[in-house]
Amino acid sequence: MYGTIHISEEEYGQFAELLKNEDPEKLAEFEDRIQRGEKIEPDDWMPQLYRRQVLRMIEQHAHSEIIGALPEGTWITRAPGFRRKMALMAKVQDEIGHAQLLYSAAETLGKTREEMINDLLAGKSKYSNVFNYPAKTWADVALIGFLVDAGAIINQVTNAKGSYGPYVRALERICYEEAFHLKQGHDAFVALATGTPAQRAMIQDALNRWWQPLMHFFGPPDNISTHTKLLTRWKVKMATNDEMRQWYLDQYVPKIWELGLTLPDPALRKDPETGKWEYSDPDWDEFFRVINGDGPLNKERLAVRRWAEEHGRWIRQALQKPERSYVTPFA
Ligand code: BYC
């Protein structure tokens, strides 16, 4: 299923207008390289549209990592116990590290990190929908570590087989760390699900609130997704949004049900004949509202990043002025 092309030649032809300024020979050679499974590297020839699309995706992913550190980050001081606190601190630190890797990969396409951060702070760039919801209880943190990271792994393991060299190398490294995140999330999740009645109620409440954002996480259905067709052809996305959503349901719904927890969708079931999951369509109007800046916490999330940007400016400026470096008196 990885790397299936979902665009017909006729549909691809509709992009002709956007590709009309490209050298046809170079474009054909680029397409051949993609089909042979070769990696595209920063100095290689690529159509401008490929450059823009890959940059858009990596940049949004990088922003998702730094904004994604916020809901869990606020729980470091309140984590229940020393071991949970240490694991959570390590995880949050990893997420920031992922952003570093991804901003570096995005920079290879010609946009500076400063420009990317400015676009994020100005509300011009998107980041993952899920991080615009509050982590009200410790159960929310357990759920993020288990079920958001599980979604991230499905997406990233898939796209790590894609065509843009710097992105896939960053994803490979990120996936190793996500595997640890998933374990810490699963451990905290199971502890609550098998705990006292109050703990079970807390994790059930978290599931009820987070299920819809989790269904949104893989993006809009294929029939309304803007970029999937072109990006599967160019092997930037190695599966469609609906395919990834199906794989996620297949792997994680049984794990949730095994714990005696329920999901807030009475229509959710696997059709034994087709092997496909059926579910109620999540509210896609809400999804588009949230990703366009009008979710429960979009303004708060960006306000925290603005604060961090302002308060960290002095150190970035200091690092950019090597002529002012200090000479040790013992030299
Ligand atoms: N949230 O044409 P479509 C993490 C936008 S961080 C927000 O299907 P595409 C973690 C999409 O951008 C991991 N926006 O898009 C971190 C497009 O808008 P524009 C996050 C979304 O790109 C810390 C429009 O909807 N993972 O796990 O073909 C702690 C139409 O959609 C979303 C990534 O970033 C969304 N969920 O496919 C814990 C993975 N979905 O740009 C955990 C990289 C769609 O036209 N990204 N949109 O204005 C991708 O794989 C793809 O971008 C997506 C969407 C599959 C998400």
mmCIF file of C-alpha atoms and ligand atoms in Angstrom:
data_model
loop_
_atom_site.group_PDB
_atom_site.id
_atom_site.type_symbol
_atom_site.label_atom_id
_atom_site.label_comp_id
_atom_site.label_asym_id
_atom_site.label_seq_id
_atom_site.Cartn_x
_atom_site.Cartn_y
_atom_site.Cartn_z
ATOM 1 C CA MET A 1 0.000 0.000 0.000
ATOM 2 C CA TYR A 2 2.961 2.333 0.624
ATOM 3 C CA GLY A 3 3.600 4.677 -2.256
ATOM 4 C CA THR A 4 0.445 3.946 -4.261
ATOM 5 C CA ILE A 5 -0.224 6.751 -6.716
ATOM 6 C CA HIS A 6 -3.726 8.172 -6.342
ATOM 7 C CA ILE A 7 -3.822 10.553 -9.290
ATOM 8 C CA SER A 8 -4.768 9.785 -12.867
ATOM 9 C CA GLU A 9 -2.815 11.264 -15.771
ATOM 10 C CA GLU A 10 -5.869 13.389 -16.528
ATOM 11 C CA GLU A 11 -5.975 14.799 -13.001
ATOM 12 C CA TYR A 12 -2.223 15.387 -13.091
ATOM 13 C CA GLY A 13 -2.782 17.345 -16.290
ATOM 14 C CA GLN A 14 -4.820 19.828 -14.247
ATOM 15 C CA PHE A 15 -1.561 20.885 -12.591
ATOM 16 C CA ALA A 16 -0.139 21.789 -15.999
ATOM 17 C CA GLU A 17 -0.772 25.477 -15.391
ATOM 18 C CA LEU A 18 1.319 25.379 -12.206
ATOM 19 C CA LEU A 19 4.091 23.423 -13.929
ATOM 20 C CA LYS A 20 4.074 25.364 -17.211
ATOM 21 C CA ASN A 21 7.273 27.273 -16.487
ATOM 22 C CA GLU A 22 9.254 24.129 -15.721
ATOM 23 C CA ASP A 23 11.696 22.698 -18.245
ATOM 24 C CA PRO A 24 9.760 19.657 -19.646
ATOM 25 C CA GLU A 25 12.890 17.512 -19.952
ATOM 26 C CA LYS A 26 13.976 18.197 -16.399
ATOM 27 C CA LEU A 27 10.449 17.610 -15.156
ATOM 28 C CA ALA A 28 10.304 14.235 -16.913
ATOM 29 C CA GLU A 29 13.686 13.255 -15.494
ATOM 30 C CA PHE A 30 12.573 14.333 -12.010
ATOM 31 C CA GLU A 31 9.423 12.213 -12.318
ATOM 32 C CA ASP A 32 11.498 9.221 -13.454
ATOM 33 C CA ARG A 33 13.779 9.589 -10.465
ATOM 34 C CA ILE A 34 10.775 9.670 -8.127
ATOM 35 C CA GLN A 35 9.292 6.572 -9.751
ATOM 36 C CA ARG A 36 12.631 4.742 -9.422
ATOM 37 C CA GLY A 37 12.498 5.485 -5.684
ATOM 38 C CA GLU A 38 15.512 7.813 -5.676
ATOM 39 C CA LYS A 39 15.828 10.483 -3.021
ATOM 40 C CA ILE A 40 15.710 14.134 -4.055
ATOM 41 C CA GLU A 41 18.466 16.128 -2.342
ATOM 42 C CA PRO A 42 18.573 19.920 -1.735
ATOM 43 C CA ASP A 43 20.939 20.689 -4.631
ATOM 44 C CA ASP A 44 19.042 18.499 -7.112
ATOM 45 C CA TRP A 45 16.719 19.996 -9.672
ATOM 46 C CA MET A 46 13.075 19.964 -8.514
ATOM 47 C CA PRO A 47 9.909 21.705 -9.739
ATOM 48 C CA GLN A 48 9.009 24.826 -7.765
ATOM 49 C CA LEU A 49 5.707 23.228 -6.832
ATOM 50 C CA TYR A 50 7.505 20.245 -5.258
ATOM 51 C CA ARG A 51 9.743 22.658 -3.345
ATOM 52 C CA ARG A 52 6.754 24.656 -2.064
ATOM 53 C CA GLN A 53 4.735 21.582 -1.119
ATOM 54 C CA VAL A 54 7.547 19.787 0.717
ATOM 55 C CA LEU A 55 8.470 22.996 2.510
ATOM 56 C CA ARG A 56 4.821 23.534 3.536
ATOM 57 C CA MET A 57 4.592 20.041 4.985
ATOM 58 C CA ILE A 58 7.927 20.018 6.826
ATOM 59 C CA GLU A 59 7.352 23.525 8.174
ATOM 60 C CA GLN A 60 3.890 22.613 9.513
ATOM 61 C CA HIS A 61 5.373 19.480 11.029
ATOM 62 C CA ALA A 62 8.164 21.477 12.743
ATOM 63 C CA HIS A 63 5.631 23.955 14.150
ATOM 64 C CA SER A 64 3.537 21.026 15.410
ATOM 65 C CA GLU A 65 6.492 19.797 17.426
ATOM 66 C CA ILE A 66 7.152 23.058 19.272
ATOM 67 C CA ILE A 67 3.491 23.867 19.800
ATOM 68 C CA GLY A 68 2.899 20.193 20.632
ATOM 69 C CA ALA A 69 5.356 20.455 23.507
ATOM 70 C CA LEU A 70 3.055 22.937 25.268
ATOM 71 C CA PRO A 71 0.055 20.830 26.431
ATOM 72 C CA GLU A 72 2.337 18.193 27.959
ATOM 73 C CA GLY A 73 4.962 20.726 29.078
ATOM 74 C CA THR A 74 2.511 22.390 31.444
ATOM 75 C CA TRP A 75 2.189 19.042 33.275
ATOM 76 C CA ILE A 76 5.896 18.545 34.049
ATOM 77 C CA THR A 77 5.552 20.278 37.408
ATOM 78 C CA ARG A 78 2.365 18.346 38.211
ATOM 79 C CA ALA A 79 3.275 14.845 36.987
ATOM 80 C CA PRO A 80 2.263 12.187 39.521
ATOM 81 C CA GLY A 81 5.602 11.011 40.896
ATOM 82 C CA PHE A 82 9.289 11.383 40.155
ATOM 83 C CA ARG A 83 9.539 8.666 37.476
ATOM 84 C CA ARG A 84 6.593 10.022 35.480
ATOM 85 C CA LYS A 85 8.070 13.513 35.778
ATOM 86 C CA MET A 86 11.472 12.403 34.458
ATOM 87 C CA ALA A 87 9.936 10.506 31.530
ATOM 88 C CA LEU A 88 7.690 13.445 30.634
ATOM 89 C CA MET A 89 10.580 15.905 30.787
ATOM 90 C CA ALA A 90 12.633 13.699 28.462
ATOM 91 C CA LYS A 91 9.709 13.376 26.058
ATOM 92 C CA VAL A 92 8.971 17.106 25.908
ATOM 93 C CA GLN A 93 12.657 17.804 25.358
ATOM 94 C CA ASP A 94 12.666 15.272 22.496
ATOM 95 C CA GLU A 95 9.742 17.059 20.824
ATOM 96 C CA ILE A 96 11.710 20.306 20.774
ATOM 97 C CA GLY A 97 14.648 18.361 19.336
ATOM 98 C CA HIS A 98 12.344 17.064 16.592
ATOM 99 C CA ALA A 99 11.451 20.642 15.742
ATOM 100 C CA GLN A 100 15.169 21.462 15.453
ATOM 101 C CA LEU A 101 15.701 18.586 13.011
ATOM 102 C CA LEU A 102 12.648 19.535 10.992
ATOM 103 C CA TYR A 103 13.420 23.264 10.796
ATOM 104 C CA SER A 104 16.901 22.312 9.537
ATOM 105 C CA ALA A 105 15.358 20.010 6.900
ATOM 106 C CA ALA A 106 12.905 22.761 5.868
ATOM 107 C CA GLU A 107 15.719 25.337 5.613
ATOM 108 C CA THR A 108 17.335 23.246 2.861
ATOM 109 C CA LEU A 109 14.397 24.336 0.667
ATOM 110 C CA GLY A 110 15.269 28.012 0.929
ATOM 111 C CA LYS A 111 13.241 29.502 3.801
ATOM 112 C CA THR A 112 15.062 30.604 6.916
ATOM 113 C CA ARG A 113 14.100 29.436 10.382
ATOM 114 C CA GLU A 114 13.405 33.033 11.365
ATOM 115 C CA GLU A 115 10.943 33.427 8.472
ATOM 116 C CA MET A 116 9.216 30.207 9.488
ATOM 117 C CA ILE A 117 8.897 31.251 13.137
ATOM 118 C CA ASN A 118 7.625 34.679 12.074
ATOM 119 C CA ASP A 119 4.935 33.053 9.912
ATOM 120 C CA LEU A 120 3.917 30.818 12.799
ATOM 121 C CA LEU A 121 3.654 33.740 15.210
ATOM 122 C CA ALA A 122 1.728 35.806 12.674
ATOM 123 C CA GLY A 123 -0.808 32.960 12.352
ATOM 124 C CA LYS A 124 0.121 32.411 8.679
ATOM 125 C CA SER A 125 1.355 28.818 9.092
ATOM 126 C CA LYS A 126 -0.607 25.831 10.233
ATOM 127 C CA TYR A 127 0.302 23.239 12.842
ATOM 128 C CA SER A 128 -1.450 20.073 13.961
ATOM 129 C CA ASN A 129 -5.100 20.528 15.008
ATOM 130 C CA VAL A 130 -4.723 18.397 18.159
ATOM 131 C CA PHE A 131 -2.553 20.914 19.996
ATOM 132 C CA ASN A 132 -5.305 23.510 20.106
ATOM 133 C CA TYR A 133 -7.190 21.542 22.759
ATOM 134 C CA PRO A 134 -6.514 21.764 26.492
ATOM 135 C CA ALA A 135 -4.751 19.084 28.552
ATOM 136 C CA LYS A 136 -7.083 19.484 31.520
ATOM 137 C CA THR A 137 -6.063 16.434 33.539
ATOM 138 C CA TRP A 138 -3.155 14.007 33.874
ATOM 139 C CA ALA A 139 -5.267 11.553 31.856
ATOM 140 C CA ASP A 140 -5.050 13.947 28.901
ATOM 141 C CA VAL A 141 -1.259 13.758 29.110
ATOM 142 C CA ALA A 142 -1.374 9.943 29.195
ATOM 143 C CA LEU A 143 -3.710 10.011 26.201
ATOM 144 C CA ILE A 144 -1.488 12.391 24.209
ATOM 145 C CA GLY A 145 1.592 10.253 24.924
ATOM 146 C CA PHE A 146 -0.216 7.106 23.835
ATOM 147 C CA LEU A 147 -2.745 8.023 21.167
ATOM 148 C CA VAL A 148 -1.402 11.252 19.620
ATOM 149 C CA ASP A 149 2.089 9.802 19.448
ATOM 150 C CA ALA A 150 0.648 6.594 17.982
ATOM 151 C CA GLY A 151 -0.952 8.673 15.213
ATOM 152 C CA ALA A 152 2.332 10.494 14.674
ATOM 153 C CA ILE A 153 4.184 7.189 14.353
ATOM 154 C CA ILE A 154 1.750 5.853 11.753
ATOM 155 C CA ASN A 155 2.166 9.040 9.717
ATOM 156 C CA GLN A 156 5.919 9.288 10.144
ATOM 157 C CA VAL A 157 6.873 5.646 9.598
ATOM 158 C CA THR A 158 4.858 5.838 6.372
ATOM 159 C CA ASN A 159 6.323 9.104 5.103
ATOM 160 C CA ALA A 160 9.866 8.141 6.161
ATOM 161 C CA LYS A 161 9.897 6.079 2.939
ATOM 162 C CA GLY A 162 9.213 9.225 0.911
ATOM 163 C CA SER A 163 11.213 11.124 -1.695
ATOM 164 C CA TYR A 164 12.790 14.177 -0.051
ATOM 165 C CA GLY A 165 16.128 13.110 1.473
ATOM 166 C CA PRO A 166 16.489 15.591 4.375
ATOM 167 C CA TYR A 167 12.865 15.046 5.497
ATOM 168 C CA VAL A 168 13.006 11.257 5.435
ATOM 169 C CA ARG A 169 16.304 11.212 7.332
ATOM 170 C CA ALA A 170 14.815 13.490 9.997
ATOM 171 C CA LEU A 171 11.720 11.263 10.189
ATOM 172 C CA GLU A 172 13.780 8.099 10.667
ATOM 173 C CA ARG A 173 15.498 9.618 13.686
ATOM 174 C CA ILE A 174 12.226 11.013 15.046
ATOM 175 C CA CYS A 175 10.502 7.614 14.776
ATOM 176 C CA TYR A 176 13.057 6.006 17.122
ATOM 177 C CA GLU A 177 12.250 8.568 19.790
ATOM 178 C CA GLU A 178 8.502 8.380 19.176
ATOM 179 C CA ALA A 179 8.665 4.667 19.971
ATOM 180 C CA PHE A 180 9.835 5.581 23.501
ATOM 181 C CA HIS A 181 7.121 8.254 23.767
ATOM 182 C CA LEU A 182 4.477 5.745 22.840
ATOM 183 C CA LYS A 183 5.698 3.360 25.551
ATOM 184 C CA GLN A 184 5.631 6.025 28.246
ATOM 185 C CA GLY A 185 2.174 7.154 27.105
ATOM 186 C CA HIS A 186 0.856 3.590 26.970
ATOM 187 C CA ASP A 187 2.214 2.848 30.434
ATOM 188 C CA ALA A 188 0.541 5.926 31.941
ATOM 189 C CA PHE A 189 -2.681 5.227 30.022
ATOM 190 C CA VAL A 190 -2.897 1.578 31.181
ATOM 191 C CA ALA A 191 -2.094 2.603 34.778
ATOM 192 C CA LEU A 192 -5.165 4.844 34.779
ATOM 193 C CA ALA A 193 -7.390 2.421 32.872
ATOM 194 C CA THR A 194 -6.611 -0.368 35.364
ATOM 195 C CA GLY A 195 -6.607 1.938 38.392
ATOM 196 C CA THR A 196 -9.267 3.149 40.803
ATOM 197 C CA PRO A 197 -12.803 3.985 39.599
ATOM 198 C CA ALA A 198 -11.869 7.675 39.703
ATOM 199 C CA GLN A 199 -8.796 7.062 37.523
ATOM 200 C CA ARG A 200 -10.829 5.010 35.024
ATOM 201 C CA ALA A 201 -13.429 7.768 34.890
ATOM 202 C CA MET A 202 -10.666 10.307 34.239
ATOM 203 C CA ILE A 203 -9.197 8.380 31.289
ATOM 204 C CA GLN A 204 -12.678 7.696 29.866
ATOM 205 C CA ASP A 205 -13.461 11.413 30.055
ATOM 206 C CA ALA A 206 -10.190 12.195 28.246
ATOM 207 C CA LEU A 207 -11.066 9.677 25.489
ATOM 208 C CA ASN A 208 -14.518 11.206 25.065
ATOM 209 C CA ARG A 209 -13.052 14.686 24.605
ATOM 210 C CA TRP A 210 -10.069 13.695 22.422
ATOM 211 C CA TRP A 211 -11.628 11.162 20.047
ATOM 212 C CA GLN A 212 -12.796 13.687 17.488
ATOM 213 C CA PRO A 213 -9.493 15.634 17.362
ATOM 214 C CA LEU A 214 -7.712 12.266 16.975
ATOM 215 C CA MET A 215 -9.922 11.364 14.022
ATOM 216 C CA HIS A 216 -9.111 14.770 12.538
ATOM 217 C CA PHE A 217 -5.362 14.287 13.077
ATOM 218 C CA PHE A 218 -4.814 12.428 9.758
ATOM 219 C CA GLY A 219 -6.355 15.247 7.764
ATOM 220 C CA PRO A 220 -9.598 15.643 5.793
ATOM 221 C CA PRO A 221 -11.091 12.696 3.885
ATOM 222 C CA ASP A 222 -9.341 11.870 0.621
ATOM 223 C CA ASN A 223 -12.223 13.172 -1.470
ATOM 224 C CA ILE A 224 -11.770 16.699 -0.093
ATOM 225 C CA SER A 225 -8.009 16.643 0.675
ATOM 226 C CA THR A 226 -6.300 19.380 -1.357
ATOM 227 C CA HIS A 227 -2.792 18.001 -1.687
ATOM 228 C CA THR A 228 -2.936 14.207 -1.381
ATOM 229 C CA LYS A 229 -3.142 13.361 -5.070
ATOM 230 C CA LEU A 230 -0.113 15.344 -6.137
ATOM 231 C CA LEU A 231 1.890 14.434 -3.039
ATOM 232 C CA THR A 232 1.338 10.696 -3.424
ATOM 233 C CA ARG A 233 2.449 10.970 -7.062
ATOM 234 C CA TRP A 234 5.633 12.706 -5.953
ATOM 235 C CA LYS A 235 6.053 10.272 -3.036
ATOM 236 C CA VAL A 236 6.055 12.963 -0.390
ATOM 237 C CA LYS A 237 3.020 11.302 1.162
ATOM 238 C CA MET A 238 3.312 7.531 0.977
ATOM 239 C CA ALA A 239 -0.324 6.947 1.905
ATOM 240 C CA THR A 240 -3.523 8.949 1.847
ATOM 241 C CA ASN A 241 -5.207 10.495 4.891
ATOM 242 C CA ASP A 242 -7.973 7.877 4.889
ATOM 243 C CA GLU A 243 -5.506 5.002 4.557
ATOM 244 C CA MET A 244 -3.539 6.216 7.572
ATOM 245 C CA ARG A 245 -6.758 6.725 9.559
ATOM 246 C CA GLN A 246 -7.761 3.130 8.791
ATOM 247 C CA TRP A 247 -4.366 1.748 9.903
ATOM 248 C CA TYR A 248 -4.656 3.755 13.105
ATOM 249 C CA LEU A 249 -8.134 2.426 13.894
ATOM 250 C CA ASP A 250 -6.970 -1.094 13.127
ATOM 251 C CA GLN A 251 -4.080 -0.946 15.551
ATOM 252 C CA TYR A 252 -5.441 1.152 18.405
ATOM 253 C CA VAL A 253 -9.202 0.690 18.725
ATOM 254 C CA PRO A 254 -8.764 -2.961 19.849
ATOM 255 C CA LYS A 255 -6.196 -1.839 22.446
ATOM 256 C CA ILE A 256 -8.650 0.724 23.850
ATOM 257 C CA TRP A 257 -11.583 -1.706 23.879
ATOM 258 C CA GLU A 258 -9.444 -4.427 25.532
ATOM 259 C CA LEU A 259 -9.079 -2.098 28.510
ATOM 260 C CA GLY A 260 -12.868 -1.975 28.870
ATOM 261 C CA LEU A 261 -12.997 1.663 27.719
ATOM 262 C CA THR A 262 -15.497 2.981 25.193
ATOM 263 C CA LEU A 263 -15.213 5.371 22.266
ATOM 264 C CA PRO A 264 -17.812 8.088 21.708
ATOM 265 C CA ASP A 265 -18.925 6.849 18.299
ATOM 266 C CA PRO A 266 -21.756 4.300 18.215
ATOM 267 C CA ALA A 267 -21.102 3.655 14.513
ATOM 268 C CA LEU A 268 -17.495 2.567 15.041
ATOM 269 C CA ARG A 269 -17.006 -1.020 13.868
ATOM 270 C CA LYS A 270 -14.828 -3.058 11.585
ATOM 271 C CA ASP A 271 -16.728 -4.511 8.667
ATOM 272 C CA PRO A 272 -15.675 -8.180 8.669
ATOM 273 C CA GLU A 273 -16.219 -8.461 4.917
ATOM 274 C CA THR A 274 -14.270 -5.443 3.698
ATOM 275 C CA GLY A 275 -11.852 -5.335 6.641
ATOM 276 C CA LYS A 276 -12.492 -1.564 6.755
ATOM 277 C CA TRP A 277 -13.487 0.476 9.756
ATOM 278 C CA GLU A 278 -16.779 2.299 9.631
ATOM 279 C CA TYR A 279 -17.223 5.428 11.700
ATOM 280 C CA SER A 280 -19.375 8.528 11.972
ATOM 281 C CA ASP A 281 -17.924 11.367 10.003
ATOM 282 C CA PRO A 282 -16.208 13.677 12.494
ATOM 283 C CA ASP A 283 -17.272 17.324 12.327
ATOM 284 C CA TRP A 284 -15.072 18.638 9.504
ATOM 285 C CA ASP A 285 -16.346 22.209 9.958
ATOM 286 C CA GLU A 286 -14.856 22.163 13.428
ATOM 287 C CA PHE A 287 -11.585 20.785 11.993
ATOM 288 C CA PHE A 288 -11.291 23.634 9.477
ATOM 289 C CA ARG A 289 -12.181 26.217 12.148
ATOM 290 C CA VAL A 290 -9.454 24.851 14.444
ATOM 291 C CA ILE A 291 -6.689 24.645 11.836
ATOM 292 C CA ASN A 292 -7.529 28.133 10.613
ATOM 293 C CA GLY A 293 -6.928 29.695 14.014
ATOM 294 C CA ASP A 294 -10.277 29.465 15.774
ATOM 295 C CA GLY A 295 -9.915 26.445 18.045
ATOM 296 C CA PRO A 296 -10.275 26.402 21.829
ATOM 297 C CA LEU A 297 -6.627 27.344 22.502
ATOM 298 C CA ASN A 298 -5.049 28.673 19.270
ATOM 299 C CA LYS A 299 -4.598 32.180 20.658
ATOM 300 C CA GLU A 300 -3.115 30.976 23.952
ATOM 301 C CA ARG A 301 -0.694 28.603 22.202
ATOM 302 C CA LEU A 302 0.657 31.353 19.932
ATOM 303 C CA ALA A 303 0.824 33.802 22.845
ATOM 304 C CA VAL A 304 3.147 31.409 24.721
ATOM 305 C CA ARG A 305 5.368 31.072 21.653
ATOM 306 C CA ARG A 306 5.479 34.876 21.261
ATOM 307 C CA TRP A 307 6.526 35.198 24.893
ATOM 308 C CA ALA A 308 9.280 32.594 24.363
ATOM 309 C CA GLU A 309 10.422 34.339 21.192
ATOM 310 C CA GLU A 310 10.670 37.728 22.925
ATOM 311 C CA HIS A 311 12.345 36.448 26.079
ATOM 312 C CA GLY A 312 14.856 34.320 24.173
ATOM 313 C CA ARG A 313 15.852 37.070 21.744
ATOM 314 C CA TRP A 314 18.779 38.318 23.858
ATOM 315 C CA ILE A 315 20.474 34.935 23.857
ATOM 316 C CA ARG A 316 20.051 34.453 20.108
ATOM 317 C CA GLN A 317 21.547 37.905 19.555
ATOM 318 C CA ALA A 318 24.440 37.121 21.910
ATOM 319 C CA LEU A 319 25.146 33.899 20.008
ATOM 320 C CA GLN A 320 25.263 35.810 16.718
ATOM 321 C CA LYS A 321 28.061 38.156 17.910
ATOM 322 C CA PRO A 322 31.262 36.082 18.102
ATOM 323 C CA GLU A 323 33.420 39.270 18.220
ATOM 324 C CA ARG A 324 32.141 39.829 21.746
ATOM 325 C CA SER A 325 33.281 36.409 22.984
ATOM 326 C CA TYR A 326 35.152 36.503 26.273
ATOM 327 C CA VAL A 327 38.862 35.721 26.606
ATOM 328 C CA THR A 328 39.668 33.643 29.619
ATOM 329 C CA PRO A 329 42.191 35.375 31.917
ATOM 330 C CA PHE A 330 44.171 32.104 32.119
ATOM 331 C CA ALA A 331 44.777 31.792 28.387
HETATM 332 N N1 BYC B 1 -3.772 19.700 11.518
HETATM 333 O O1 BYC B 1 -4.668 18.439 1.580
HETATM 334 P P1 BYC B 1 -4.574 17.968 2.984
HETATM 335 C C1 BYC B 1 3.351 15.238 17.062
HETATM 336 C C2 BYC B 1 -4.409 21.009 6.568
HETATM 337 S S1 BYC B 1 3.652 16.388 15.853
HETATM 338 C C3 BYC B 1 -3.638 20.902 10.917
HETATM 339 O O2 BYC B 1 -5.013 16.593 3.256
HETATM 340 P P2 BYC B 1 -1.788 17.328 3.421
HETATM 341 C C4 BYC B 1 3.630 15.545 18.466
HETATM 342 C C5 BYC B 1 -3.328 20.896 5.503
HETATM 343 O O3 BYC B 1 -2.129 21.459 5.959
HETATM 344 C C6 BYC B 1 3.268 15.531 14.372
HETATM 345 N N2 BYC B 1 -3.807 21.119 9.585
HETATM 346 O O4 BYC B 1 -3.089 18.223 3.531
HETATM 347 C C7 BYC B 1 4.347 16.680 18.830
HETATM 348 C C8 BYC B 1 -3.979 21.685 4.373
HETATM 349 O O5 BYC B 1 -3.882 23.077 4.631
HETATM 350 P P3 BYC B 1 -2.986 24.082 3.677
HETATM 351 C C9 BYC B 1 2.415 16.287 13.410
HETATM 352 C C10 BYC B 1 -4.091 20.027 8.836
HETATM 353 O O6 BYC B 1 -0.639 18.147 3.779
HETATM 354 C C11 BYC B 1 4.516 17.001 20.160
HETATM 355 C C12 BYC B 1 -5.445 21.334 4.522
HETATM 356 O O7 BYC B 1 -5.626 20.906 5.866
HETATM 357 N N3 BYC B 1 2.502 15.555 12.186
HETATM 358 O O8 BYC B 1 2.858 14.219 16.745
HETATM 359 O O9 BYC B 1 -1.768 16.625 2.097
HETATM 360 C C13 BYC B 1 3.971 16.189 21.173
HETATM 361 C C14 BYC B 1 -5.891 20.241 3.558
HETATM 362 O O10 BYC B 1 -5.390 18.948 3.961
HETATM 363 C C15 BYC B 1 -4.197 18.742 9.394
HETATM 364 C C16 BYC B 1 2.730 16.152 10.997
HETATM 365 O O11 BYC B 1 2.813 17.336 10.883
HETATM 366 C C17 BYC B 1 -4.039 18.605 10.782
HETATM 367 N N4 BYC B 1 -4.162 17.426 11.417
HETATM 368 O O12 BYC B 1 -2.007 16.171 4.515
HETATM 369 C C18 BYC B 1 3.285 15.049 20.823
HETATM 370 C C19 BYC B 1 2.933 15.224 9.825
HETATM 371 N N5 BYC B 1 -4.484 17.882 8.394
HETATM 372 O O13 BYC B 1 -1.539 23.797 3.988
HETATM 373 C C20 BYC B 1 3.118 14.691 19.482
HETATM 374 C C21 BYC B 1 3.288 15.909 8.534
HETATM 375 C C22 BYC B 1 -4.556 18.604 7.261
HETATM 376 O O14 BYC B 1 -3.335 23.781 2.257
HETATM 377 N N6 BYC B 1 2.136 16.305 7.797
HETATM 378 N N7 BYC B 1 -4.329 19.889 7.518
HETATM 379 O O15 BYC B 1 -3.411 25.459 4.118
HETATM 380 C C23 BYC B 1 1.401 15.456 7.019
HETATM 381 O O16 BYC B 1 1.664 14.249 6.968
HETATM 382 C C24 BYC B 1 0.288 16.035 6.200
HETATM 383 O O17 BYC B 1 0.451 17.438 6.148
HETATM 384 C C25 BYC B 1 -1.127 15.698 6.740
HETATM 385 C C26 BYC B 1 -2.167 16.454 5.890
HETATM 386 C C27 BYC B 1 -1.376 14.194 6.586
HETATM 387 C C28 BYC B 1 -1.279 16.091 8.198
#
